[in-house]
């Protein structure tokens, strides 16, 4: 009954009328019809998605002939403010997007903004998610009770899992905490072309094992091994094993009845994207989601950064780059 109630609330959210217009407009010329449009939905106050996602967007634009739009959490003056959990720009662009990429955390968007995201997810078009998309939303106030289905049920069904727990922070950005390797039998997956195992700064998320399992047809392609674990120190490895999927593919069939391709990774520390393998993983995953795996070269997508990528470390508060406006 709880699941049916949650499902009803989600269907209501996705079908309760046309969404209102975004207050942030996009510019530029209309791209050729055969040039896919990828919309990045960013907004997290911890992992510098406002730096890593535009970096990926630049590579897609310059190296892979993809049109991109990046939405951000902004303050009232139009300056990027990841701590503003109540607004994300450019969501109107999802209406005709070919792919939605989500790297957001604990947003409390108004219903009309949230509906633009959920309407896209229900449409049968592909999705890509990074790390905290397992907890894109966090509604806690009684007035938002109809939206609370988005906290856990929505990411579980769409992306494969909700937020559960991780293996510990341990001085963020000062050491590598997860050994990332290819899952046995997945070496030929096109998303892994050009990928080489590496050690990630991302501390390992628990997504499978104990009382939890990945949802639907989630199919892990990369595994992570925690190199340092609070769960191990606390004697909880029966509940939270040291080895976890860190990237998987799945499908999500929403109200449209059309199965959508989904690629998800729990990696996403800003320093992870300094690794070529991480950038190839992200770009290959985007191309796979778009149904263009045949266009992925044998050595993987061109992951050459455009300009410089010198992200701030992860962390809360005012540690993000101040006074930056969207590109």
Tab-separated table of C-alpha atoms in Angstrom:
chain	number	residue	atom	x	y	z
A	1	UNK	CA	0.000	0.000	0.000
A	2	UNK	CA	2.849	2.373	0.831
A	3	UNK	CA	4.391	1.669	-2.595
A	4	UNK	CA	1.060	2.194	-4.382
A	5	UNK	CA	0.518	5.473	-2.547
A	6	UNK	CA	4.007	6.656	-3.487
A	7	UNK	CA	3.469	5.623	-7.102
A	8	UNK	CA	0.160	7.513	-7.233
A	9	UNK	CA	1.806	10.627	-5.860
A	10	UNK	CA	4.584	10.393	-8.456
A	11	UNK	CA	2.107	9.941	-11.295
A	12	UNK	CA	0.160	12.944	-10.012
A	13	UNK	CA	3.342	15.021	-9.951
A	14	UNK	CA	4.215	14.016	-13.503
A	15	UNK	CA	0.774	14.690	-14.998
A	16	UNK	CA	-0.684	17.625	-13.100
A	17	UNK	CA	-0.514	20.094	-15.962
A	18	UNK	CA	2.087	22.035	-17.918
A	19	UNK	CA	5.163	23.215	-16.077
A	20	UNK	CA	5.776	26.915	-15.745
A	21	UNK	CA	8.557	28.659	-17.638
A	22	UNK	CA	12.030	28.864	-16.170
A	23	UNK	CA	13.251	32.292	-15.165
A	24	UNK	CA	16.625	31.670	-16.820
A	25	UNK	CA	16.636	31.720	-20.602
A	26	UNK	CA	19.136	30.085	-22.907
A	27	UNK	CA	20.696	31.746	-25.921
A	28	UNK	CA	22.433	30.625	-29.085
A	29	UNK	CA	21.299	29.263	-32.405
A	30	UNK	CA	19.082	26.244	-32.909
A	31	UNK	CA	21.361	23.256	-33.624
A	32	UNK	CA	20.997	20.888	-36.587
A	33	UNK	CA	18.344	18.227	-36.025
A	34	UNK	CA	20.904	15.403	-35.992
A	35	UNK	CA	22.981	17.017	-33.250
A	36	UNK	CA	21.799	15.562	-29.913
A	37	UNK	CA	20.920	17.956	-27.123
A	38	UNK	CA	22.181	17.024	-23.661
A	39	UNK	CA	20.916	18.933	-20.628
A	40	UNK	CA	22.973	18.781	-17.421
A	41	UNK	CA	20.997	19.287	-14.204
A	42	UNK	CA	23.515	20.317	-11.527
A	43	UNK	CA	23.071	21.472	-7.974
A	44	UNK	CA	25.026	19.892	-5.155
A	45	UNK	CA	26.691	21.615	-2.264
A	46	UNK	CA	29.446	19.023	-1.765
A	47	UNK	CA	31.058	17.623	-4.916
A	48	UNK	CA	31.568	20.620	-7.222
A	49	UNK	CA	29.235	19.402	-9.967
A	50	UNK	CA	29.131	23.055	-11.019
A	51	UNK	CA	32.738	22.520	-12.143
A	52	UNK	CA	32.842	18.917	-13.392
A	53	UNK	CA	29.652	18.931	-15.455
A	54	UNK	CA	30.485	22.062	-17.524
A	55	UNK	CA	33.900	20.483	-18.130
A	56	UNK	CA	32.174	17.427	-19.609
A	57	UNK	CA	29.812	19.670	-21.561
A	58	UNK	CA	32.727	21.492	-23.179
A	59	UNK	CA	34.237	18.185	-24.303
A	60	UNK	CA	30.930	17.022	-25.741
A	61	UNK	CA	30.521	20.301	-27.625
A	62	UNK	CA	34.069	20.437	-28.970
A	63	UNK	CA	35.046	16.804	-29.432
A	64	UNK	CA	31.790	14.944	-30.040
A	65	UNK	CA	29.416	17.328	-31.852
A	66	UNK	CA	26.794	17.432	-29.116
A	67	UNK	CA	24.793	20.496	-28.121
A	68	UNK	CA	24.765	21.010	-24.355
A	69	UNK	CA	22.900	23.091	-21.815
A	70	UNK	CA	23.957	23.264	-18.154
A	71	UNK	CA	21.532	24.230	-15.420
A	72	UNK	CA	22.835	25.497	-12.079
A	73	UNK	CA	21.675	26.483	-8.626
A	74	UNK	CA	21.913	30.277	-8.744
A	75	UNK	CA	21.444	33.140	-6.312
A	76	UNK	CA	19.107	36.068	-7.006
A	77	UNK	CA	21.876	37.859	-8.925
A	78	UNK	CA	22.472	34.931	-11.296
A	79	UNK	CA	25.691	33.794	-9.583
A	80	UNK	CA	26.280	30.065	-9.059
A	81	UNK	CA	25.362	29.132	-5.488
A	82	UNK	CA	25.296	25.348	-4.871
A	83	UNK	CA	23.843	25.992	-1.411
A	84	UNK	CA	20.587	27.264	-2.901
A	85	UNK	CA	18.556	24.051	-2.783
A	86	UNK	CA	15.354	25.714	-3.985
A	87	UNK	CA	16.111	26.447	-7.632
A	88	UNK	CA	17.886	25.063	-10.713
A	89	UNK	CA	18.096	27.049	-13.931
A	90	UNK	CA	17.461	25.891	-17.515
A	91	UNK	CA	14.960	23.159	-16.665
A	92	UNK	CA	12.692	24.272	-19.518
A	93	UNK	CA	15.415	22.958	-21.830
A	94	UNK	CA	14.459	19.417	-20.835
A	95	UNK	CA	11.288	19.651	-22.913
A	96	UNK	CA	13.141	18.816	-26.147
A	97	UNK	CA	16.315	17.298	-24.722
A	98	UNK	CA	17.690	14.013	-26.050
A	99	UNK	CA	19.414	13.202	-22.738
A	100	UNK	CA	19.199	14.405	-19.145
A	101	UNK	CA	22.343	14.181	-16.985
A	102	UNK	CA	21.723	14.625	-13.255
A	103	UNK	CA	24.333	15.500	-10.641
A	104	UNK	CA	22.289	17.088	-7.871
A	105	UNK	CA	21.976	16.579	-4.132
A	106	UNK	CA	19.160	17.115	-1.622
A	107	UNK	CA	17.287	19.710	-3.665
A	108	UNK	CA	13.971	21.080	-2.401
A	109	UNK	CA	12.690	22.431	-5.687
A	110	UNK	CA	9.193	23.870	-6.031
A	111	UNK	CA	6.760	21.335	-7.493
A	112	UNK	CA	6.726	22.984	-10.925
A	113	UNK	CA	10.531	22.727	-11.165
A	114	UNK	CA	10.655	19.154	-9.878
A	115	UNK	CA	7.967	18.224	-12.385
A	116	UNK	CA	10.184	19.239	-15.299
A	117	UNK	CA	12.736	16.668	-14.135
A	118	UNK	CA	10.207	13.923	-13.430
A	119	UNK	CA	8.322	14.583	-16.680
A	120	UNK	CA	11.558	14.014	-18.554
A	121	UNK	CA	12.215	10.774	-16.645
A	122	UNK	CA	8.732	9.474	-17.483
A	123	UNK	CA	9.119	10.275	-21.188
A	124	UNK	CA	11.197	7.247	-22.156
A	125	UNK	CA	14.221	9.328	-23.107
A	126	UNK	CA	17.643	8.274	-21.726
A	127	UNK	CA	19.201	9.362	-18.450
A	128	UNK	CA	22.677	9.554	-16.919
A	129	UNK	CA	23.283	10.057	-13.207
A	130	UNK	CA	26.336	10.830	-11.095
A	131	UNK	CA	26.915	10.019	-7.432
A	132	UNK	CA	24.394	12.086	-5.449
A	133	UNK	CA	21.616	11.609	-7.986
A	134	UNK	CA	20.687	8.727	-5.671
A	135	UNK	CA	19.485	11.543	-3.417
A	136	UNK	CA	18.615	14.282	-5.886
A	137	UNK	CA	15.730	15.462	-3.729
A	138	UNK	CA	15.109	15.836	-0.010
A	139	UNK	CA	11.702	17.159	0.968
A	140	UNK	CA	11.234	17.421	4.715
A	141	UNK	CA	8.445	19.956	5.289
A	142	UNK	CA	4.805	18.945	5.692
A	143	UNK	CA	3.763	21.284	2.872
A	144	UNK	CA	5.896	19.153	0.539
A	145	UNK	CA	4.455	15.803	1.640
A	146	UNK	CA	3.219	15.016	-1.891
A	147	UNK	CA	6.794	15.376	-3.134
A	148	UNK	CA	8.426	13.080	-0.578
A	149	UNK	CA	8.079	10.145	-2.971
A	150	UNK	CA	11.004	11.753	-4.813
A	151	UNK	CA	13.330	11.375	-1.825
A	152	UNK	CA	13.903	7.600	-2.002
A	153	UNK	CA	11.388	5.793	-4.217
A	154	UNK	CA	12.061	7.902	-7.310
A	155	UNK	CA	15.870	7.515	-7.484
A	156	UNK	CA	15.597	3.825	-6.654
A	157	UNK	CA	13.304	3.132	-9.595
A	158	UNK	CA	14.895	5.558	-12.043
A	159	UNK	CA	18.604	5.283	-11.259
A	160	UNK	CA	18.783	1.971	-9.407
A	161	UNK	CA	19.306	2.957	-5.781
A	162	UNK	CA	18.633	5.567	-3.114
A	163	UNK	CA	21.046	7.053	-0.598
A	164	UNK	CA	21.981	4.485	2.060
A	165	UNK	CA	25.451	4.990	3.569
A	166	UNK	CA	29.111	5.149	2.521
A	167	UNK	CA	32.399	3.853	3.860
A	168	UNK	CA	33.657	7.138	5.298
A	169	UNK	CA	35.164	10.475	4.314
A	170	UNK	CA	38.729	10.371	5.754
A	171	UNK	CA	40.129	13.807	4.890
A	172	UNK	CA	38.347	14.517	1.631
A	173	UNK	CA	40.642	14.973	-1.338
A	174	UNK	CA	43.837	14.074	0.550
A	175	UNK	CA	43.960	10.423	-0.392
A	176	UNK	CA	42.421	7.892	-2.723
A	177	UNK	CA	39.778	5.777	-1.039
A	178	UNK	CA	38.276	3.417	-3.649
A	179	UNK	CA	39.972	0.976	-6.032
A	180	UNK	CA	37.898	0.907	-9.244
A	181	UNK	CA	38.096	-2.164	-11.510
A	182	UNK	CA	36.122	-3.750	-14.343
A	183	UNK	CA	33.554	-6.307	-13.264
A	184	UNK	CA	34.430	-9.772	-14.515
A	185	UNK	CA	32.697	-10.501	-17.810
A	186	UNK	CA	32.069	-6.836	-18.658
A	187	UNK	CA	35.359	-6.125	-20.411
A	188	UNK	CA	33.664	-5.790	-23.797
A	189	UNK	CA	30.996	-3.329	-22.697
A	190	UNK	CA	31.280	-0.301	-25.042
A	191	UNK	CA	31.110	2.098	-22.087
A	192	UNK	CA	34.458	0.677	-20.952
A	193	UNK	CA	36.359	1.288	-24.182
A	194	UNK	CA	39.627	2.972	-23.282
A	195	UNK	CA	38.923	2.617	-19.560
A	196	UNK	CA	41.793	1.672	-17.267
A	197	UNK	CA	41.343	0.783	-13.573
A	198	UNK	CA	42.202	3.624	-11.199
A	199	UNK	CA	42.000	4.654	-7.572
A	200	UNK	CA	39.269	7.203	-6.912
A	201	UNK	CA	38.981	9.972	-4.353
A	202	UNK	CA	35.287	9.130	-4.007
A	203	UNK	CA	34.600	7.212	-0.828
A	204	UNK	CA	32.613	4.109	-1.622
A	205	UNK	CA	28.807	4.256	-1.561
A	206	UNK	CA	26.919	1.203	-0.345
A	207	UNK	CA	24.347	0.209	-2.961
A	208	UNK	CA	24.155	-3.615	-2.863
A	209	UNK	CA	24.405	-6.240	-0.142
A	210	UNK	CA	23.072	-6.794	3.353
A	211	UNK	CA	19.462	-5.574	3.365
A	212	UNK	CA	19.854	-3.745	0.045
A	213	UNK	CA	20.081	-4.579	-3.631
A	214	UNK	CA	20.146	-2.608	-6.846
A	215	UNK	CA	16.694	-2.255	-8.340
A	216	UNK	CA	15.197	-3.514	-11.567
A	217	UNK	CA	17.549	-4.779	-14.255
A	218	UNK	CA	20.590	-2.881	-12.962
A	219	UNK	CA	23.702	-4.502	-14.426
A	220	UNK	CA	27.008	-3.477	-12.770
A	221	UNK	CA	29.974	-2.930	-15.096
A	222	UNK	CA	32.513	-1.509	-12.597
A	223	UNK	CA	33.275	-2.538	-9.031
A	224	UNK	CA	34.805	-0.519	-6.239
A	225	UNK	CA	36.794	-1.797	-3.269
A	226	UNK	CA	37.017	0.455	-0.231
A	227	UNK	CA	40.654	1.133	0.653
A	228	UNK	CA	39.697	2.586	4.012
A	229	UNK	CA	36.367	1.913	5.667
A	230	UNK	CA	34.513	3.240	8.670
A	231	UNK	CA	32.108	0.319	8.276
A	232	UNK	CA	35.015	-2.095	8.651
A	233	UNK	CA	36.237	-0.252	11.737
A	234	UNK	CA	32.739	-0.492	13.209
A	235	UNK	CA	32.438	-4.211	12.462
A	236	UNK	CA	29.583	-3.768	9.983
A	237	UNK	CA	30.927	-5.486	6.881
A	238	UNK	CA	28.125	-8.066	6.966
A	239	UNK	CA	25.755	-5.170	6.343
A	240	UNK	CA	28.029	-3.044	4.181
A	241	UNK	CA	30.638	-5.099	2.292
A	242	UNK	CA	33.904	-3.551	1.124
A	243	UNK	CA	33.132	-4.340	-2.521
A	244	UNK	CA	30.327	-2.480	-4.271
A	245	UNK	CA	29.161	-1.696	-7.796
A	246	UNK	CA	30.266	1.820	-8.748
A	247	UNK	CA	28.833	1.951	-12.282
A	248	UNK	CA	25.918	0.145	-13.907
A	249	UNK	CA	23.436	0.233	-16.750
A	250	UNK	CA	19.704	-0.327	-16.488
A	251	UNK	CA	16.398	0.580	-18.060
A	252	UNK	CA	13.567	2.643	-16.654
A	253	UNK	CA	10.046	2.437	-18.036
A	254	UNK	CA	7.887	5.342	-16.938
A	255	UNK	CA	4.339	6.380	-17.739
A	256	UNK	CA	5.174	6.638	-21.446
A	257	UNK	CA	5.642	2.870	-21.563
A	258	UNK	CA	8.953	3.347	-23.379
A	259	UNK	CA	12.035	1.712	-21.783
A	260	UNK	CA	14.760	4.326	-21.342
A	261	UNK	CA	18.469	3.598	-21.199
A	262	UNK	CA	20.082	4.624	-17.905
A	263	UNK	CA	23.776	4.858	-17.057
A	264	UNK	CA	24.743	5.563	-13.460
A	265	UNK	CA	27.968	5.868	-11.480
A	266	UNK	CA	28.457	6.533	-7.788
A	267	UNK	CA	31.846	8.089	-8.586
A	268	UNK	CA	32.043	11.847	-8.871
A	269	UNK	CA	34.499	13.449	-6.462
A	270	UNK	CA	35.817	16.545	-8.267
A	271	UNK	CA	39.337	15.126	-8.261
A	272	UNK	CA	38.149	11.871	-9.892
A	273	UNK	CA	37.553	13.830	-13.095
A	274	UNK	CA	41.247	14.645	-13.289
A	275	UNK	CA	41.657	10.977	-14.271
A	276	UNK	CA	41.324	10.323	-17.993
A	277	UNK	CA	39.583	7.020	-17.234
A	278	UNK	CA	36.885	8.818	-15.265
A	279	UNK	CA	36.288	11.280	-18.074
A	280	UNK	CA	36.164	8.471	-20.653
A	281	UNK	CA	33.708	6.569	-18.468
A	282	UNK	CA	31.446	9.610	-18.257
A	283	UNK	CA	31.608	10.447	-21.964
A	284	UNK	CA	31.243	6.837	-23.095
A	285	UNK	CA	28.271	6.458	-20.757
A	286	UNK	CA	26.620	9.517	-22.268
A	287	UNK	CA	27.156	8.194	-25.797
A	288	UNK	CA	25.829	4.759	-24.818
A	289	UNK	CA	22.733	6.299	-23.227
A	290	UNK	CA	22.100	8.205	-26.459
A	291	UNK	CA	22.197	4.898	-28.346
A	292	UNK	CA	25.416	5.871	-30.087
A	293	UNK	CA	27.722	3.171	-28.747
A	294	UNK	CA	28.822	2.385	-32.300
A	295	UNK	CA	30.375	5.867	-32.383
A	296	UNK	CA	32.581	5.189	-29.349
A	297	UNK	CA	36.147	4.578	-30.601
A	298	UNK	CA	37.967	1.423	-29.546
A	299	UNK	CA	40.159	3.527	-27.250
A	300	UNK	CA	37.164	5.383	-25.871
A	301	UNK	CA	35.803	8.880	-26.339
A	302	UNK	CA	38.224	11.756	-26.739
A	303	UNK	CA	38.582	12.839	-23.115
A	304	UNK	CA	40.928	15.752	-23.753
A	305	UNK	CA	39.828	18.619	-21.545
A	306	UNK	CA	38.998	21.943	-23.162
A	307	UNK	CA	40.871	24.642	-21.281
A	308	UNK	CA	41.845	23.920	-17.702
A	309	UNK	CA	40.097	21.859	-15.063
A	310	UNK	CA	41.263	22.882	-11.593
A	311	UNK	CA	38.309	22.128	-9.337
A	312	UNK	CA	37.963	23.050	-5.714
A	313	UNK	CA	37.937	20.142	-3.287
A	314	UNK	CA	34.727	18.581	-2.054
A	315	UNK	CA	33.175	19.993	1.078
A	316	UNK	CA	30.300	22.005	2.449
A	317	UNK	CA	29.778	25.676	3.167
A	318	UNK	CA	31.618	28.328	1.167
A	319	UNK	CA	34.379	26.144	-0.279
A	320	UNK	CA	33.041	26.377	-3.835
A	321	UNK	CA	34.429	29.012	-6.209
A	322	UNK	CA	32.799	32.324	-5.334
A	323	UNK	CA	31.288	34.869	-7.714
A	324	UNK	CA	31.149	32.594	-10.785
A	325	UNK	CA	28.406	33.044	-13.338
A	326	UNK	CA	27.267	30.355	-15.804
A	327	UNK	CA	29.327	30.099	-18.973
